[in-house]
PDB file of C-alpha atoms (C1' of nucleotides) in Angstrom:
ATOM      1  CA  MET A 292     -43.395 -15.430 -13.199  1.00 82.00           C
ATOM      2  CA  LYS A 293     -46.170 -14.777 -15.658  1.00 88.00           C
ATOM      3  CA  LEU A 294     -49.661 -16.168 -15.587  1.00 93.00           C
ATOM      4  CA  SER A 295     -50.820 -18.517 -18.284  1.00 93.00           C
ATOM      5  CA  LYS A 296     -53.881 -17.849 -20.403  1.00 90.00           C
ATOM      6  CA  THR A 297     -56.197 -19.878 -18.206  1.00 94.00           C
ATOM      7  CA  GLU A 298     -54.793 -18.423 -15.052  1.00 96.00           C
ATOM      8  CA  GLU A 299     -55.323 -14.968 -16.442  1.00 94.00           C
ATOM      9  CA  GLN A 300     -58.934 -15.798 -17.030  1.00 93.00           C
ATOM     10  CA  LEU A 301     -59.293 -16.853 -13.439  1.00 96.00           C
ATOM     11  CA  MET A 302     -57.651 -13.607 -12.402  1.00 96.00           C
ATOM     12  CA  GLN A 303     -60.304 -11.745 -14.319  1.00 94.00           C
ATOM     13  CA  HIS A 304     -62.916 -13.356 -12.134  1.00 95.00           C
ATOM     14  CA  LEU A 305     -61.009 -12.545  -9.005  1.00 96.00           C
ATOM     15  CA  TRP A 306     -60.570  -8.957 -10.077  1.00 95.00           C
ATOM     16  CA  LYS A 307     -64.236  -8.735 -10.703  1.00 94.00           C
ATOM     17  CA  LEU A 308     -65.245 -10.301  -7.418  1.00 95.00           C
ATOM     18  CA  GLN A 309     -62.435  -8.845  -5.328  1.00 95.00           C
ATOM     19  CA  LYS A 310     -62.922 -11.608  -2.792  1.00 95.00           C
ATOM     20  CA  ALA A 311     -64.275 -15.005  -3.588  1.00 96.00           C
ATOM     21  CA  PHE A 312     -64.826 -18.456  -2.228  1.00 96.00           C
ATOM     22  CA  MET A 313     -64.476 -21.454  -4.434  1.00 96.00           C
ATOM     23  CA  LYS A 314     -68.154 -21.546  -5.191  1.00 95.00           C
ATOM     24  CA  ASP A 315     -68.247 -17.881  -6.161  1.00 96.00           C
ATOM     25  CA  ILE A 316     -65.485 -18.514  -8.614  1.00 97.00           C
ATOM     26  CA  LEU A 317     -67.136 -21.569 -10.035  1.00 96.00           C
ATOM     27  CA  GLU A 318     -70.277 -19.540 -10.557  1.00 94.00           C
ATOM     28  CA  GLN A 319     -68.426 -17.164 -12.830  1.00 95.00           C
ATOM     29  CA  TYR A 320     -67.646 -19.844 -15.350  1.00 95.00           C
ATOM     30  CA  ASP A 321     -69.937 -20.671 -18.201  1.00 91.00           C
ATOM     31  CA  GLU A 322     -71.171 -24.136 -18.835  1.00 85.00           C
ATOM     32  CA  PRO A 323     -69.442 -26.508 -19.081  1.00 88.00           C
ATOM     33  CA  LYS A 324     -67.782 -25.463 -15.883  1.00 92.00           C
ATOM     34  CA  PRO A 325     -64.329 -26.786 -15.100  1.00 95.00           C
ATOM     35  CA  ALA A 326     -63.925 -29.281 -12.279  1.00 96.00           C
ATOM     36  CA  THR A 327     -63.467 -27.847  -8.830  1.00 96.00           C
ATOM     37  CA  THR A 328     -60.117 -29.526  -8.639  1.00 96.00           C
ATOM     38  CA  THR A 329     -59.034 -27.775 -11.803  1.00 97.00           C
ATOM     39  CA  ILE A 330     -59.758 -24.410 -10.268  1.00 97.00           C
ATOM     40  CA  ALA A 331     -58.115 -25.510  -7.061  1.00 97.00           C
ATOM     41  CA  THR A 332     -54.978 -26.443  -8.957  1.00 97.00           C
ATOM     42  CA  LEU A 333     -54.930 -23.140 -10.760  1.00 97.00           C
ATOM     43  CA  LEU A 334     -55.425 -21.213  -7.555  1.00 97.00           C
ATOM     44  CA  LYS A 335     -52.605 -23.059  -5.905  1.00 96.00           C
ATOM     45  CA  ARG A 336     -50.291 -22.346  -8.812  1.00 96.00           C
ATOM     46  CA  MET A 337     -51.306 -18.712  -8.854  1.00 97.00           C
ATOM     47  CA  THR A 338     -50.704 -18.483  -5.153  1.00 96.00           C
ATOM     48  CA  ASP A 339     -47.260 -19.955  -5.662  1.00 94.00           C
ATOM     49  CA  LYS A 340     -46.592 -17.437  -8.385  1.00 94.00           C
ATOM     50  CA  GLY A 341     -47.525 -14.692  -5.969  1.00 94.00           C
ATOM     51  CA  TYR A 342     -50.614 -13.382  -7.696  1.00 96.00           C
ATOM     52  CA  VAL A 343     -53.226 -14.634  -5.273  1.00 96.00           C
ATOM     53  CA  SER A 344     -53.649 -14.975  -1.569  1.00 96.00           C
ATOM     54  CA  TYR A 345     -56.518 -15.941   0.733  1.00 96.00           C
ATOM     55  CA  THR A 346     -58.029 -15.670   4.144  1.00 94.00           C
ATOM     56  CA  THR A 347     -58.937 -18.924   5.798  1.00 91.00           C
ATOM     57  CA  PHE A 348     -62.496 -19.088   7.025  1.00 84.00           C
ATOM     58  CA  GLY A 349     -63.041 -22.309   8.857  1.00 78.00           C
ATOM     59  CA  LYS A 350     -62.416 -25.029   6.355  1.00 77.00           C
ATOM     60  CA  SER A 351     -62.476 -22.932   3.261  1.00 86.00           C
ATOM     61  CA  ARG A 352     -60.758 -19.907   1.863  1.00 94.00           C
ATOM     62  CA  GLU A 353     -61.625 -16.543   0.580  1.00 96.00           C
ATOM     63  CA  TYR A 354     -59.295 -15.804  -2.291  1.00 97.00           C
ATOM     64  CA  TYR A 355     -58.248 -12.407  -3.469  1.00 97.00           C
ATOM     65  CA  PRO A 356     -55.886 -10.954  -6.049  1.00 97.00           C
ATOM     66  CA  LEU A 357     -52.552  -9.545  -4.905  1.00 96.00           C
ATOM     67  CA  ILE A 358     -52.057  -7.412  -7.958  1.00 95.00           C
ATOM     68  CA  LYS A 359     -54.317  -4.773  -9.392  1.00 94.00           C
ATOM     69  CA  LYS A 360     -55.740  -5.382 -12.786  1.00 92.00           C
ATOM     70  CA  GLU A 361     -54.403  -2.052 -13.969  1.00 88.00           C
ATOM     71  CA  ASP A 362     -50.901  -2.856 -12.880  1.00 90.00           C
ATOM     72  CA  TYR A 363     -50.944  -6.290 -14.319  1.00 91.00           C
ATOM     73  CA  PHE A 364     -52.280  -4.985 -17.549  1.00 87.00           C
ATOM     74  CA  SER A 365     -49.871  -2.127 -17.654  1.00 85.00           C
ATOM     75  CA  ASN A 366     -46.903  -4.461 -17.561  1.00 82.00           C
ATOM     76  CA  HIS A 367     -48.490  -6.658 -20.085  1.00 81.00           C
ATOM     77  CA  LEU A 368     -49.032  -3.777 -22.410  1.00 80.00           C
ATOM     78  CA  ASN A 369     -45.542  -2.480 -22.011  1.00 76.00           C
ATOM     79  CA  GLY A 370     -44.237  -5.878 -22.953  1.00 76.00           C
ATOM     80  CA  LEU A 371     -46.422  -5.867 -25.997  1.00 79.00           C
ATOM     81  CA  ILE A 372     -45.392  -2.424 -27.031  1.00 80.00           C
ATOM     82  CA  LYS A 373     -41.760  -3.158 -26.533  1.00 77.00           C
ATOM     83  CA  ASN A 374     -42.076  -6.320 -28.495  1.00 76.00           C
ATOM     84  CA  PHE A 375     -44.070  -5.070 -31.388  1.00 80.00           C
ATOM     85  CA  PHE A 376     -43.333  -1.419 -31.645  1.00 80.00           C
ATOM     86  CA  ASN A 377     -39.710  -1.031 -30.743  1.00 75.00           C
ATOM     87  CA  ASP A 378     -40.709   0.446 -27.472  1.00 76.00           C
ATOM     88  CA  SER A 379     -42.571   3.308 -29.074  1.00 80.00           C
ATOM     89  CA  ALA A 380     -45.936   3.894 -27.470  1.00 79.00           C
ATOM     90  CA  SER A 381     -46.857   6.526 -29.998  1.00 80.00           C
ATOM     91  CA  GLN A 382     -46.215   4.165 -32.857  1.00 82.00           C
ATOM     92  CA  PHE A 383     -48.493   1.785 -31.086  1.00 84.00           C
ATOM     93  CA  ALA A 384     -51.124   4.420 -30.534  1.00 82.00           C
ATOM     94  CA  SER A 385     -51.202   5.272 -34.169  1.00 80.00           C
ATOM     95  CA  PHE A 386     -51.489   1.642 -35.084  1.00 83.00           C
ATOM     96  CA  PHE A 387     -54.205   1.213 -32.556  1.00 82.00           C
ATOM     97  CA  THR A 388     -56.413   4.008 -33.753  1.00 80.00           C
ATOM     98  CA  LYS A 389     -56.090   2.787 -37.292  1.00 78.00           C
ATOM     99  CA  GLU A 390     -56.737  -0.845 -36.592  1.00 79.00           C
ATOM    100  CA  THR A 391     -59.497  -0.849 -34.080  1.00 78.00           C
ATOM    101  CA  ASN A 392     -62.708   0.440 -35.418  1.00 76.00           C
ATOM    102  CA  LEU A 393     -63.654   3.091 -32.951  1.00 81.00           C
ATOM    103  CA  SER A 394     -66.929   4.869 -33.479  1.00 84.00           C
ATOM    104  CA  ASP A 395     -67.099   8.629 -33.809  1.00 89.00           C
ATOM    105  CA  THR A 396     -68.307   8.936 -30.272  1.00 88.00           C
ATOM    106  CA  GLU A 397     -65.425   6.847 -29.028  1.00 85.00           C
ATOM    107  CA  LEU A 398     -62.932   8.781 -31.071  1.00 88.00           C
ATOM    108  CA  LYS A 399     -64.225  12.038 -29.697  1.00 89.00           C
ATOM    109  CA  GLU A 400     -64.079  10.679 -26.194  1.00 86.00           C
ATOM    110  CA  LEU A 401     -60.535   9.653 -26.794  1.00 86.00           C
ATOM    111  CA  ARG A 402     -59.682  13.075 -28.134  1.00 90.00           C
ATOM    112  CA  LYS A 403     -61.130  14.599 -25.033  1.00 89.00           C
ATOM    113  CA  ILE A 404     -58.897  12.417 -22.897  1.00 87.00           C
ATOM    114  CA  ILE A 405     -55.905  13.421 -24.940  1.00 89.00           C
ATOM    115  CA  ASP A 406     -56.710  17.084 -24.610  1.00 92.00           C
ATOM    116  CA  GLN A 407     -57.064  16.634 -20.894  1.00 89.00           C
ATOM    117  CA  GLN A 408     -53.699  14.942 -20.794  1.00 87.00           C
ATOM    118  CA  LEU A 409     -52.149  17.748 -22.731  1.00 89.00           C
ATOM    119  CA  LYS A 410     -53.623  20.267 -20.406  1.00 90.00           C
ATOM    120  CA  ASP A 411     -52.397  18.355 -17.358  1.00 87.00           C
ATOM    121  CA  ASN A 412     -48.931  18.096 -18.812  1.00 84.00           C
ATOM    122  CA  ASN A 413     -48.764  21.811 -19.289  1.00 87.00           C
ATOM    123  CA  GLN A 414     -49.511  23.095 -15.875  1.00 78.00           C
TER     124      GLN A 414
ATOM    125  CA  MET B 544     -52.799 -22.227 -33.284  1.00 81.00           C
ATOM    126  CA  LYS B 545     -51.019 -19.446 -31.476  1.00 88.00           C
ATOM    127  CA  LEU B 546     -47.311 -18.852 -31.314  1.00 93.00           C
ATOM    128  CA  SER B 547     -45.473 -19.182 -28.048  1.00 93.00           C
ATOM    129  CA  LYS B 548     -43.415 -16.368 -26.595  1.00 90.00           C
ATOM    130  CA  THR B 549     -40.145 -17.614 -28.046  1.00 95.00           C
ATOM    131  CA  GLU B 550     -41.706 -18.300 -31.392  1.00 96.00           C
ATOM    132  CA  GLU B 551     -43.105 -14.798 -31.419  1.00 94.00           C
ATOM    133  CA  GLN B 552     -39.646 -13.461 -30.837  1.00 94.00           C
ATOM    134  CA  LEU B 553     -38.384 -15.402 -33.798  1.00 96.00           C
ATOM    135  CA  MET B 554     -41.266 -14.025 -35.841  1.00 96.00           C
ATOM    136  CA  GLN B 555     -40.105 -10.541 -34.964  1.00 94.00           C
ATOM    137  CA  HIS B 556     -36.803 -11.302 -36.585  1.00 95.00           C
ATOM    138  CA  LEU B 557     -38.456 -12.726 -39.635  1.00 96.00           C
ATOM    139  CA  TRP B 558     -40.722  -9.728 -39.922  1.00 95.00           C
ATOM    140  CA  LYS B 559     -37.733  -7.506 -39.739  1.00 94.00           C
ATOM    141  CA  LEU B 560     -35.700  -9.425 -42.265  1.00 95.00           C
ATOM    142  CA  GLN B 561     -38.577 -10.433 -44.518  1.00 95.00           C
ATOM    143  CA  LYS B 562     -36.482 -13.270 -45.884  1.00 95.00           C
ATOM    144  CA  ALA B 563     -33.757 -14.992 -43.982  1.00 96.00           C
ATOM    145  CA  PHE B 564     -31.443 -17.919 -44.007  1.00 96.00           C
ATOM    146  CA  MET B 565     -30.577 -19.685 -40.813  1.00 96.00           C
ATOM    147  CA  LYS B 566     -27.426 -17.640 -40.364  1.00 95.00           C
ATOM    148  CA  ASP B 567     -29.271 -14.355 -40.841  1.00 96.00           C
ATOM    149  CA  ILE B 568     -31.657 -15.371 -38.122  1.00 97.00           C
ATOM    150  CA  LEU B 569     -28.905 -16.454 -35.792  1.00 96.00           C
ATOM    151  CA  GLU B 570     -27.241 -13.109 -36.315  1.00 94.00           C
ATOM    152  CA  GLN B 571     -30.275 -11.339 -34.940  1.00 95.00           C
ATOM    153  CA  TYR B 572     -29.943 -12.943 -31.566  1.00 95.00           C
ATOM    154  CA  ASP B 573     -27.911 -11.455 -28.799  1.00 91.00           C
ATOM    155  CA  GLU B 574     -25.231 -13.334 -26.997  1.00 85.00           C
ATOM    156  CA  PRO B 575     -25.606 -15.993 -25.787  1.00 88.00           C
ATOM    157  CA  LYS B 576     -27.152 -17.134 -28.997  1.00 92.00           C
ATOM    158  CA  PRO B 577     -29.379 -20.191 -28.974  1.00 95.00           C
ATOM    159  CA  ALA B 578     -28.165 -23.366 -30.639  1.00 96.00           C
ATOM    160  CA  THR B 579     -28.858 -23.690 -34.341  1.00 96.00           C
ATOM    161  CA  THR B 580     -30.921 -26.753 -33.626  1.00 96.00           C
ATOM    162  CA  THR B 581     -33.070 -24.767 -31.260  1.00 97.00           C
ATOM    163  CA  ILE B 582     -33.907 -22.300 -33.984  1.00 97.00           C
ATOM    164  CA  ALA B 583     -34.403 -25.131 -36.425  1.00 97.00           C
ATOM    165  CA  THR B 584     -36.899 -26.749 -34.077  1.00 97.00           C
ATOM    166  CA  LEU B 585     -38.758 -23.507 -33.620  1.00 97.00           C
ATOM    167  CA  LEU B 586     -38.860 -22.890 -37.351  1.00 97.00           C
ATOM    168  CA  LYS B 587     -40.223 -26.330 -37.968  1.00 96.00           C
ATOM    169  CA  ARG B 588     -42.930 -25.864 -35.353  1.00 96.00           C
ATOM    170  CA  MET B 589     -43.804 -22.475 -36.733  1.00 97.00           C
ATOM    171  CA  THR B 590     -43.982 -23.919 -40.197  1.00 95.00           C
ATOM    172  CA  ASP B 591     -46.315 -26.600 -38.921  1.00 93.00           C
ATOM    173  CA  LYS B 592     -48.457 -23.965 -37.301  1.00 94.00           C
ATOM    174  CA  GLY B 593     -48.680 -22.196 -40.615  1.00 94.00           C
ATOM    175  CA  TYR B 594     -46.855 -19.014 -39.741  1.00 96.00           C
ATOM    176  CA  VAL B 595     -43.682 -19.584 -41.698  1.00 96.00           C
ATOM    177  CA  SER B 596     -42.712 -20.969 -45.044  1.00 96.00           C
ATOM    178  CA  TYR B 597     -39.472 -21.127 -47.024  1.00 96.00           C
ATOM    179  CA  THR B 598     -37.896 -21.400 -50.398  1.00 94.00           C
ATOM    180  CA  THR B 599     -35.323 -24.104 -50.807  1.00 91.00           C
ATOM    181  CA  PHE B 600     -32.019 -22.910 -52.170  1.00 85.00           C
ATOM    182  CA  GLY B 601     -29.753 -25.836 -52.733  1.00 79.00           C
ATOM    183  CA  LYS B 602     -29.281 -27.424 -49.345  1.00 79.00           C
ATOM    184  CA  SER B 603     -30.598 -24.611 -47.250  1.00 87.00           C
ATOM    185  CA  ARG B 604     -33.770 -22.559 -46.954  1.00 94.00           C
ATOM    186  CA  GLU B 605     -34.788 -19.009 -47.091  1.00 96.00           C
ATOM    187  CA  TYR B 606     -37.505 -18.567 -44.515  1.00 97.00           C
ATOM    188  CA  TYR B 607     -40.226 -15.974 -44.598  1.00 97.00           C
ATOM    189  CA  PRO B 608     -43.295 -15.074 -42.553  1.00 97.00           C
ATOM    190  CA  LEU B 609     -46.719 -16.028 -43.864  1.00 96.00           C
ATOM    191  CA  ILE B 610     -48.589 -13.506 -41.801  1.00 95.00           C
ATOM    192  CA  LYS B 611     -48.107  -9.785 -41.642  1.00 94.00           C
ATOM    193  CA  LYS B 612     -46.980  -8.324 -38.377  1.00 92.00           C
ATOM    194  CA  GLU B 613     -49.910  -5.944 -38.405  1.00 88.00           C
ATOM    195  CA  ASP B 614     -52.421  -8.716 -38.830  1.00 90.00           C
ATOM    196  CA  TYR B 615     -50.872 -10.871 -36.212  1.00 91.00           C
ATOM    197  CA  PHE B 616     -50.742  -8.016 -33.815  1.00 87.00           C
ATOM    198  CA  SER B 617     -54.233  -6.931 -34.589  1.00 84.00           C
ATOM    199  CA  ASN B 618     -55.637 -10.279 -33.521  1.00 81.00           C
ATOM    200  CA  HIS B 619     -53.466 -10.264 -30.509  1.00 81.00           C
ATOM    201  CA  LEU B 620     -54.705  -6.873 -29.493  1.00 80.00           C
ATOM    202  CA  ASN B 621     -58.309  -7.765 -29.968  1.00 75.00           C
ATOM    203  CA  GLY B 622     -57.841 -10.713 -27.679  1.00 75.00           C
ATOM    204  CA  LEU B 623     -56.274  -8.464 -25.101  1.00 79.00           C
ATOM    205  CA  ILE B 624     -58.993  -5.910 -25.325  1.00 79.00           C
ATOM    206  CA  LYS B 625     -61.693  -8.501 -25.117  1.00 76.00           C
ATOM    207  CA  ASN B 626     -60.037 -10.049 -22.135  1.00 75.00           C
ATOM    208  CA  PHE B 627     -59.267  -6.971 -20.165  1.00 80.00           C
ATOM    209  CA  PHE B 628     -61.754  -4.418 -21.210  1.00 80.00           C
ATOM    210  CA  ASN B 629     -64.973  -6.271 -21.786  1.00 74.00           C
ATOM    211  CA  ASP B 630     -64.498  -5.878 -25.467  1.00 75.00           C
ATOM    212  CA  SER B 631     -64.528  -2.114 -25.279  1.00 79.00           C
ATOM    213  CA  ALA B 632     -61.779  -0.594 -27.335  1.00 78.00           C
ATOM    214  CA  SER B 633     -62.582   2.878 -26.116  1.00 79.00           C
ATOM    215  CA  GLN B 634     -62.239   1.814 -22.518  1.00 81.00           C
ATOM    216  CA  PHE B 635     -58.916   0.452 -23.516  1.00 84.00           C
ATOM    217  CA  ALA B 636     -57.941   3.619 -25.311  1.00 81.00           C
ATOM    218  CA  SER B 637     -58.673   5.693 -22.291  1.00 80.00           C
ATOM    219  CA  PHE B 638     -56.693   3.379 -20.091  1.00 83.00           C
ATOM    220  CA  PHE B 639     -53.899   3.462 -22.556  1.00 82.00           C
ATOM    221  CA  THR B 640     -53.576   7.217 -22.779  1.00 80.00           C
ATOM    222  CA  LYS B 641     -53.584   7.456 -19.045  1.00 78.00           C
ATOM    223  CA  GLU B 642     -51.108   4.705 -18.341  1.00 79.00           C
ATOM    224  CA  THR B 643     -48.489   5.174 -20.977  1.00 79.00           C
ATOM    225  CA  ASN B 644     -46.571   8.339 -20.628  1.00 76.00           C
ATOM    226  CA  LEU B 645     -46.872   9.924 -24.000  1.00 81.00           C
ATOM    227  CA  SER B 646     -45.067  13.150 -24.584  1.00 84.00           C
ATOM    228  CA  ASP B 647     -46.874  16.257 -25.758  1.00 89.00           C
ATOM    229  CA  THR B 648     -45.603  15.728 -29.242  1.00 88.00           C
ATOM    230  CA  GLU B 649     -46.848  12.188 -29.236  1.00 85.00           C
ATOM    231  CA  LEU B 650     -50.196  13.198 -27.843  1.00 88.00           C
ATOM    232  CA  LYS B 651     -50.595  15.817 -30.503  1.00 89.00           C
ATOM    233  CA  GLU B 652     -49.641  13.338 -33.156  1.00 86.00           C
ATOM    234  CA  LEU B 653     -52.195  10.984 -31.824  1.00 86.00           C
ATOM    235  CA  ARG B 654     -54.829  13.661 -31.847  1.00 90.00           C
ATOM    236  CA  LYS B 655     -54.015  14.357 -35.437  1.00 89.00           C
ATOM    237  CA  ILE B 656     -54.574  10.725 -36.269  1.00 87.00           C
ATOM    238  CA  ILE B 657     -57.870  10.762 -34.469  1.00 89.00           C
ATOM    239  CA  ASP B 658     -59.022  13.836 -36.302  1.00 92.00           C
ATOM    240  CA  GLN B 659     -58.051  12.221 -39.534  1.00 89.00           C
ATOM    241  CA  GLN B 660     -60.013   9.145 -38.581  1.00 87.00           C
ATOM    242  CA  LEU B 661     -63.018  11.238 -37.738  1.00 89.00           C
ATOM    243  CA  LYS B 662     -62.769  12.977 -41.046  1.00 90.00           C
ATOM    244  CA  ASP B 663     -62.470   9.683 -42.899  1.00 87.00           C
ATOM    245  CA  ASN B 664     -65.434   8.241 -41.060  1.00 84.00           C
ATOM    246  CA  ASN B 665     -67.552  11.103 -42.117  1.00 87.00           C
ATOM    247  CA  GLN B 666     -66.012  10.913 -45.421  1.00 79.00           C
TER     248      GLN B 666
ATOM    249  C1'  DA C1465      -9.786 -34.904 -52.399  1.00 78.17           C
ATOM    250  C1'  DT C1466     -10.231 -34.014 -47.577  1.00 78.17           C
ATOM    251  C1'  DT C1467     -11.718 -31.253 -44.046  1.00 78.17           C
ATOM    252  C1'  DT C1468     -14.644 -27.948 -42.285  1.00 78.17           C
ATOM    253  C1'  DT C1469     -18.878 -25.648 -42.052  1.00 78.17           C
ATOM    254  C1'  DA C1470     -23.740 -24.900 -42.282  1.00 78.17           C
ATOM    255  C1'  DC C1471     -27.948 -26.700 -41.789  1.00 78.17           C
ATOM    256  C1'  DC C1472     -31.390 -30.233 -41.653  1.00 78.17           C
ATOM    257  C1'  DT C1473     -33.945 -34.162 -39.263  1.00 78.17           C
ATOM    258  C1'  DC C1474     -34.562 -37.082 -35.330  1.00 78.17           C
ATOM    259  C1'  DT C1475     -34.587 -37.821 -30.792  1.00 78.17           C
ATOM    260  C1'  DA C1476     -34.687 -36.413 -26.034  1.00 78.17           C
ATOM    261  C1'  DC C1477     -35.796 -34.424 -21.947  1.00 78.17           C
ATOM    262  C1'  DA C1478     -37.139 -31.112 -18.323  1.00 78.17           C
ATOM    263  C1'  DT C1479     -40.686 -27.670 -17.423  1.00 78.17           C
ATOM    264  C1'  DT C1480     -45.103 -25.619 -17.846  1.00 78.17           C
ATOM    265  C1'  DT C1481     -49.872 -25.918 -18.765  1.00 78.17           C
ATOM    266  C1'  DG C1482     -54.669 -27.776 -18.877  1.00 78.17           C
ATOM    267  C1'  DT C1483     -57.471 -30.905 -16.800  1.00 78.17           C
ATOM    268  C1'  DA C1484     -59.221 -33.774 -13.452  1.00 78.17           C
ATOM    269  C1'  DG C1485     -59.779 -38.255 -10.471  1.00 78.17           C
ATOM    270  C1'  DA C1486     -58.962 -40.174  -5.580  1.00 78.17           C
ATOM    271  C1'  DA C1487     -58.691 -39.471  -1.000  1.00 78.17           C
ATOM    272  C1'  DT C1488     -59.556 -36.622   2.872  1.00 78.17           C
ATOM    273  C1'  DT C1489     -61.847 -33.502   5.853  1.00 78.17           C
ATOM    274  C1'  DA C1490     -64.820 -30.227   7.734  1.00 78.17           C
ATOM    275  C1'  DA C1491     -69.206 -28.247   7.531  1.00 78.17           C
ATOM    276  C1'  DA C1492     -74.122 -28.510   6.545  1.00 78.17           C
ATOM    277  C1'  DT C1493     -78.273 -31.079   6.221  1.00 78.17           C
ATOM    278  C1'  DT C1494     -81.433 -34.589   7.277  1.00 78.17           C
TER     279       DT C1494
ATOM    280  C1'  DA D 733     -75.530 -39.235  14.650  1.00 78.17           C
ATOM    281  C1'  DA D 734     -75.312 -40.326   9.804  1.00 78.17           C
ATOM    282  C1'  DT D 735     -75.064 -38.639   5.364  1.00 78.17           C
ATOM    283  C1'  DT D 736     -74.314 -35.410   1.950  1.00 78.17           C
ATOM    284  C1'  DT D 737     -71.793 -31.566   0.200  1.00 78.17           C
ATOM    285  C1'  DA D 738     -67.985 -28.365  -0.515  1.00 78.17           C
ATOM    286  C1'  DA D 739     -63.350 -27.611  -0.598  1.00 78.17           C
ATOM    287  C1'  DT D 740     -58.554 -29.074  -0.232  1.00 78.17           C
ATOM    288  C1'  DT D 741     -54.404 -31.689  -1.228  1.00 78.17           C
ATOM    289  C1'  DC D 742     -52.099 -35.296  -3.827  1.00 78.17           C
ATOM    290  C1'  DT D 743     -51.273 -37.545  -7.738  1.00 78.17           C
ATOM    291  C1'  DA D 744     -51.433 -38.127 -12.687  1.00 78.17           C
ATOM    292  C1'  DC D 745     -50.998 -37.478 -17.303  1.00 78.17           C
ATOM    293  C1'  DA D 746     -51.094 -35.635 -22.030  1.00 78.17           C
ATOM    294  C1'  DA D 747     -49.828 -31.662 -24.733  1.00 78.17           C
ATOM    295  C1'  DA D 748     -47.016 -27.694 -25.459  1.00 78.17           C
ATOM    296  C1'  DT D 749     -42.718 -25.347 -24.845  1.00 78.17           C
ATOM    297  C1'  DG D 750     -37.657 -24.398 -24.423  1.00 78.17           C
ATOM    298  C1'  DT D 751     -33.508 -26.208 -25.375  1.00 78.17           C
ATOM    299  C1'  DA D 752     -30.188 -28.848 -27.548  1.00 78.17           C
ATOM    300  C1'  DG D 753     -27.209 -33.207 -28.768  1.00 78.17           C
ATOM    301  C1'  DA D 754     -26.282 -36.867 -32.488  1.00 78.17           C
ATOM    302  C1'  DG D 755     -26.040 -37.991 -36.935  1.00 78.17           C
ATOM    303  C1'  DG D 756     -26.147 -37.094 -41.733  1.00 78.17           C
ATOM    304  C1'  DT D 757     -25.169 -34.392 -46.001  1.00 78.17           C
ATOM    305  C1'  DA D 758     -24.202 -30.904 -49.216  1.00 78.17           C
ATOM    306  C1'  DA D 759     -21.453 -26.995 -50.046  1.00 78.17           C
ATOM    307  C1'  DA D 760     -17.299 -24.327 -49.222  1.00 78.17           C
ATOM    308  C1'  DA D 761     -12.560 -23.876 -48.075  1.00 78.17           C
ATOM    309  C1'  DT D 762      -8.043 -25.614 -48.006  1.00 78.17           C
TER     310       DT D 762
END
DNA sequence: ATTTTACCTCTACATTTGTAGAATTAAATT
DNA sequence: AATTTAATTCTACAAATGTAGAGGTAAAAT
């Protein structure tokens, strides 16, 4: 089952912290912070969905993500691509480079990555 | 207001068809097709949200999207990037080229686009 | 003209999501 | 030891979402 928007946001914090107690999580939020119980509810739901687990330390828990950000995102992206670009990553890539305003430096960086990829592919 | 997953799917059909009567839309769906009333409900909600409009033809309507797929997607993508890559499109780009398995041809195509972009940027 | 079909509106209802109070408990502080 | 604090579970509830039946009507087919 997928995470909702708000749950995803919480995941971001967990990914960042790796391991976190309730208070660490709360700290991550900007003012006005959500109620502790709100976070608790979200964490429980996320645990049920299989995205989060925790180690019990005395009365409280240290939460951690069960899925890597990269993996989660990868799926996400594939869904997006499938949905919007008939499953064609290259079509997406072209769209992407046109639509996002990358600076020259960023474009060059990206080209470097591509060249590296090409090299890797061919030996 | 954003579209939900199912509404987005319907949008895809509208984007594809440009203009569509109920039956044209229904046709787009695979078996088992949703009930007409389901689509009708979605269309009404989407109209309320400002994503869809229609021309009345006698008793029925020809629906059409009010937002271009590119624009919708662009926003979408920016949200994603902001969320997952601290607002850094280049970080995203690098992730993207690594994670999606683009073929050599696709990579080369992409590089061409980048070069073009670079040229355009520097006029 | 009568029946069938297509499509619209209204209503409904279960599920998911966003948010949080109340009650409880264990740990920390005074 | 008594009180305060932090965290958990339970319960709640409104809004959004997915799905569709009932009922009505205009257009099309017989």
